[in-house]
Amino acid sequence: MSTNMRPAVRSSTAPAAVPLARRVAREAALIIGGAAAIALIGQIALPLPFTPVPVTLGTLAALGVGGVLGSRRGLAAVALFAAAAALGAPVLAGWSGGITASFGYVLGYGLAALLAGRAGTVAVGRGTPAVLRAAAVRVGLMLAASALVYVPGLLWLKAATGAPWSAVFVMGLAPFVVGDLLKSFAAAFVVRPEALR
């Protein structure tokens, strides 16, 4: 006696069943929203008299956007933000725009978002040792992501100002280290929603 087994019918809610236009619109909305978040959060700024680089929450925004949206979307959001700034849109601190002496840090946000997206994929296991291990990995990745912002930031600042490296480090690194450490710790505990995984 033979039995016929029918394959299971796939649910119509599977990702492949979602219309392409709807998926594209969703991705575009997430990326635009991420760019807007970086622009708005970055407005919380404190200009310093001895440097063209203001203290802002822009790095925190880039880390958060990368952590929540993931590496690919986070990088796309930063690219959109950077393109808007380069075209003169008032998205930088103080509602300014343009390619300024601090524009290298904007480019560095892309590197930060890429690595922050990786931090958002670190699974938290059960039990205290697993939770502490995951937290340590996330913090480490966010610290590295924050540090990456300085690579293009300092290089660009050096090229834009022509200052010696000692002055570049005073203008573009020293005033920001403590704040970036705090931002990295805060961003490490941002949880990516299940719907965005």
Coordinates of C-alpha atoms in Angstrom, one line a residue:
M1 CA 0.0 0.0 0.0
S2 CA 1.6 3.3 -1.1
T3 CA 1.0 6.7 0.4
N4 CA 1.4 9.9 -1.4
M5 CA 3.1 12.6 0.6
R6 CA 2.5 16.2 -0.5
P7 CA 5.2 18.8 0.1
A8 CA 4.4 21.4 2.7
V9 CA 2.9 24.5 1.2
R10 CA 5.0 27.6 1.9
S11 CA 3.5 30.4 3.8
S12 CA 2.6 33.5 1.6
T13 CA 4.4 35.6 4.1
A14 CA 7.8 34.2 3.3
P15 CA 10.4 36.9 2.2
A16 CA 10.3 35.7 -1.4
A17 CA 6.6 36.3 -1.5
V18 CA 6.9 40.0 -0.6
P19 CA 6.7 42.1 -3.7
L20 CA 10.0 43.6 -4.9
A21 CA 8.6 47.1 -4.9
R22 CA 7.5 46.8 -1.3
R23 CA 11.0 45.4 -0.2
V24 CA 12.8 48.2 -2.1
A25 CA 10.5 50.8 -0.5
R26 CA 11.1 49.3 3.0
E27 CA 14.9 49.3 2.5
A28 CA 14.9 52.9 1.2
A29 CA 12.8 54.0 4.2
L30 CA 15.2 52.4 6.6
I31 CA 18.3 53.9 4.9
I32 CA 16.7 57.4 4.7
G33 CA 15.6 57.1 8.3
G34 CA 19.1 56.1 9.3
A35 CA 20.6 59.1 7.5
A36 CA 18.1 61.4 9.1
A37 CA 18.9 60.0 12.6
I38 CA 22.6 60.7 12.0
A39 CA 21.8 64.2 10.9
L40 CA 19.5 65.0 13.8
I41 CA 21.5 63.3 16.6
G42 CA 24.6 65.0 15.2
Q43 CA 23.1 68.4 15.9
I44 CA 23.8 67.9 19.6
A45 CA 27.2 69.5 19.4
L46 CA 29.7 71.6 21.3
P47 CA 32.1 73.7 19.2
L48 CA 35.7 74.0 20.5
P49 CA 37.7 77.2 20.0
F50 CA 40.9 75.5 19.1
T51 CA 39.7 73.0 16.4
P52 CA 37.4 73.0 13.4
V53 CA 36.0 69.6 14.7
P54 CA 33.1 70.0 17.0
V55 CA 32.2 67.6 19.8
T56 CA 29.0 65.9 18.5
L57 CA 26.9 62.8 19.0
G58 CA 27.5 61.9 15.4
T59 CA 29.7 58.9 16.2
L60 CA 27.1 57.6 18.6
A61 CA 24.5 58.0 15.9
A62 CA 26.6 56.1 13.3
L63 CA 27.3 53.3 15.8
G64 CA 23.6 53.1 16.7
V65 CA 22.4 53.2 13.1
G66 CA 24.9 50.4 12.2
G67 CA 24.0 48.4 15.2
V68 CA 20.2 48.6 14.6
L69 CA 20.1 48.5 10.8
G70 CA 23.0 46.2 10.2
S71 CA 26.3 46.7 8.3
R72 CA 24.9 47.1 4.8
R73 CA 22.0 49.4 5.6
G74 CA 24.2 51.3 8.1
L75 CA 26.8 52.0 5.5
A76 CA 24.2 53.0 3.0
A77 CA 22.7 55.5 5.5
V78 CA 26.1 57.0 6.1
A79 CA 26.7 57.2 2.4
L80 CA 23.4 59.1 1.9
F81 CA 24.2 61.4 4.8
A82 CA 27.8 62.1 3.5
A83 CA 26.5 62.7 0.0
A84 CA 23.9 65.2 1.3
A85 CA 26.6 67.0 3.3
A86 CA 29.0 67.1 0.4
L87 CA 26.2 68.7 -1.8
G88 CA 25.7 71.4 0.8
A89 CA 22.6 70.1 2.6
P90 CA 22.4 71.4 6.2
V91 CA 22.9 68.0 7.8
L92 CA 26.2 68.6 9.7
A93 CA 26.5 70.0 13.2
G94 CA 25.0 73.5 13.5
W95 CA 22.8 72.8 10.4
S96 CA 25.8 73.3 8.1
G97 CA 26.9 71.5 5.0
G98 CA 29.7 71.2 2.6
I99 CA 33.1 69.5 2.5
T100 CA 34.7 70.9 5.6
A101 CA 37.9 70.3 7.5
S102 CA 36.1 67.7 9.6
F103 CA 34.5 65.9 6.6
G104 CA 36.9 63.0 7.1
Y105 CA 35.0 62.1 10.3
V106 CA 31.8 61.8 8.3
L107 CA 33.6 59.4 6.0
G108 CA 34.7 57.5 9.1
Y109 CA 31.1 57.1 10.1
G110 CA 30.8 54.6 7.3
L111 CA 33.6 52.4 8.7
A112 CA 32.0 52.7 12.1
A113 CA 28.6 51.7 10.9
L114 CA 30.0 48.6 9.1
L115 CA 31.7 47.3 12.2
A116 CA 28.8 48.3 14.5
G117 CA 26.5 46.2 12.3
R118 CA 28.7 43.2 13.1
A119 CA 28.4 44.0 16.8
G120 CA 24.6 43.8 16.4
T121 CA 24.8 40.2 15.2
V122 CA 26.6 38.9 18.4
A123 CA 24.1 36.6 20.0
V124 CA 23.6 36.7 23.7
G125 CA 23.5 33.2 25.2
R126 CA 21.9 32.0 28.4
G127 CA 23.6 32.3 31.8
T128 CA 25.8 34.9 33.3
P129 CA 29.1 33.8 31.6
A130 CA 27.5 33.8 28.1
V131 CA 25.9 37.2 28.7
L132 CA 29.2 38.7 29.9
R133 CA 31.1 37.2 27.0
A134 CA 28.6 38.6 24.5
A135 CA 28.7 42.0 26.2
A136 CA 32.5 42.0 26.1
V137 CA 32.6 41.2 22.4
R138 CA 30.0 43.9 21.6
V139 CA 31.9 46.5 23.6
G140 CA 35.1 45.5 21.9
L141 CA 33.6 45.8 18.4
M142 CA 32.0 49.2 19.2
L143 CA 35.3 50.5 20.6
A144 CA 37.1 49.4 17.4
A145 CA 34.3 50.9 15.3
S146 CA 34.6 54.2 17.1
A147 CA 38.3 54.2 16.7
L148 CA 38.0 53.6 12.9
V149 CA 36.3 57.1 12.6
Y150 CA 39.7 58.6 13.4
V151 CA 41.5 57.1 10.5
P152 CA 39.9 59.2 7.7
G153 CA 39.1 61.9 10.2
L154 CA 42.7 62.7 11.1
L155 CA 44.1 62.1 7.6
W156 CA 41.5 64.6 6.2
L157 CA 42.1 67.1 8.9
K158 CA 45.8 67.0 8.3
A159 CA 45.3 67.5 4.5
A160 CA 42.8 70.3 5.1
T161 CA 44.7 72.3 7.6
G162 CA 48.3 71.5 6.7
A163 CA 49.1 71.4 10.5
P164 CA 51.8 69.2 11.9
W165 CA 50.7 65.8 13.2
S166 CA 51.2 66.9 16.8
A167 CA 48.7 69.7 16.2
V168 CA 46.3 67.4 14.3
F169 CA 46.2 65.0 17.3
V170 CA 45.4 67.9 19.6
M171 CA 42.7 69.2 17.3
G172 CA 41.2 65.9 16.1
L173 CA 41.9 63.2 18.7
A174 CA 42.6 64.3 22.2
P175 CA 39.3 66.1 23.0
F176 CA 37.2 63.2 21.7
V177 CA 38.6 60.1 23.2
V178 CA 36.8 60.0 26.5
G179 CA 33.4 60.9 24.9
D180 CA 33.9 58.2 22.2
L181 CA 34.7 55.6 24.9
L182 CA 31.3 56.4 26.6
K183 CA 29.5 56.4 23.2
S184 CA 31.0 53.0 22.4
F185 CA 29.8 51.5 25.7
A186 CA 26.3 53.0 25.2
A187 CA 26.0 51.7 21.6
A188 CA 27.2 48.2 22.6
F189 CA 23.8 47.7 24.3
V190 CA 21.6 48.8 21.5
V191 CA 19.5 45.8 20.5
R192 CA 18.7 45.1 16.8
P193 CA 15.0 44.4 16.4
E194 CA 14.2 40.9 15.2
A195 CA 12.4 42.3 12.1
L196 CA 15.7 43.9 10.9
R197 CA 17.8 40.8 11.2

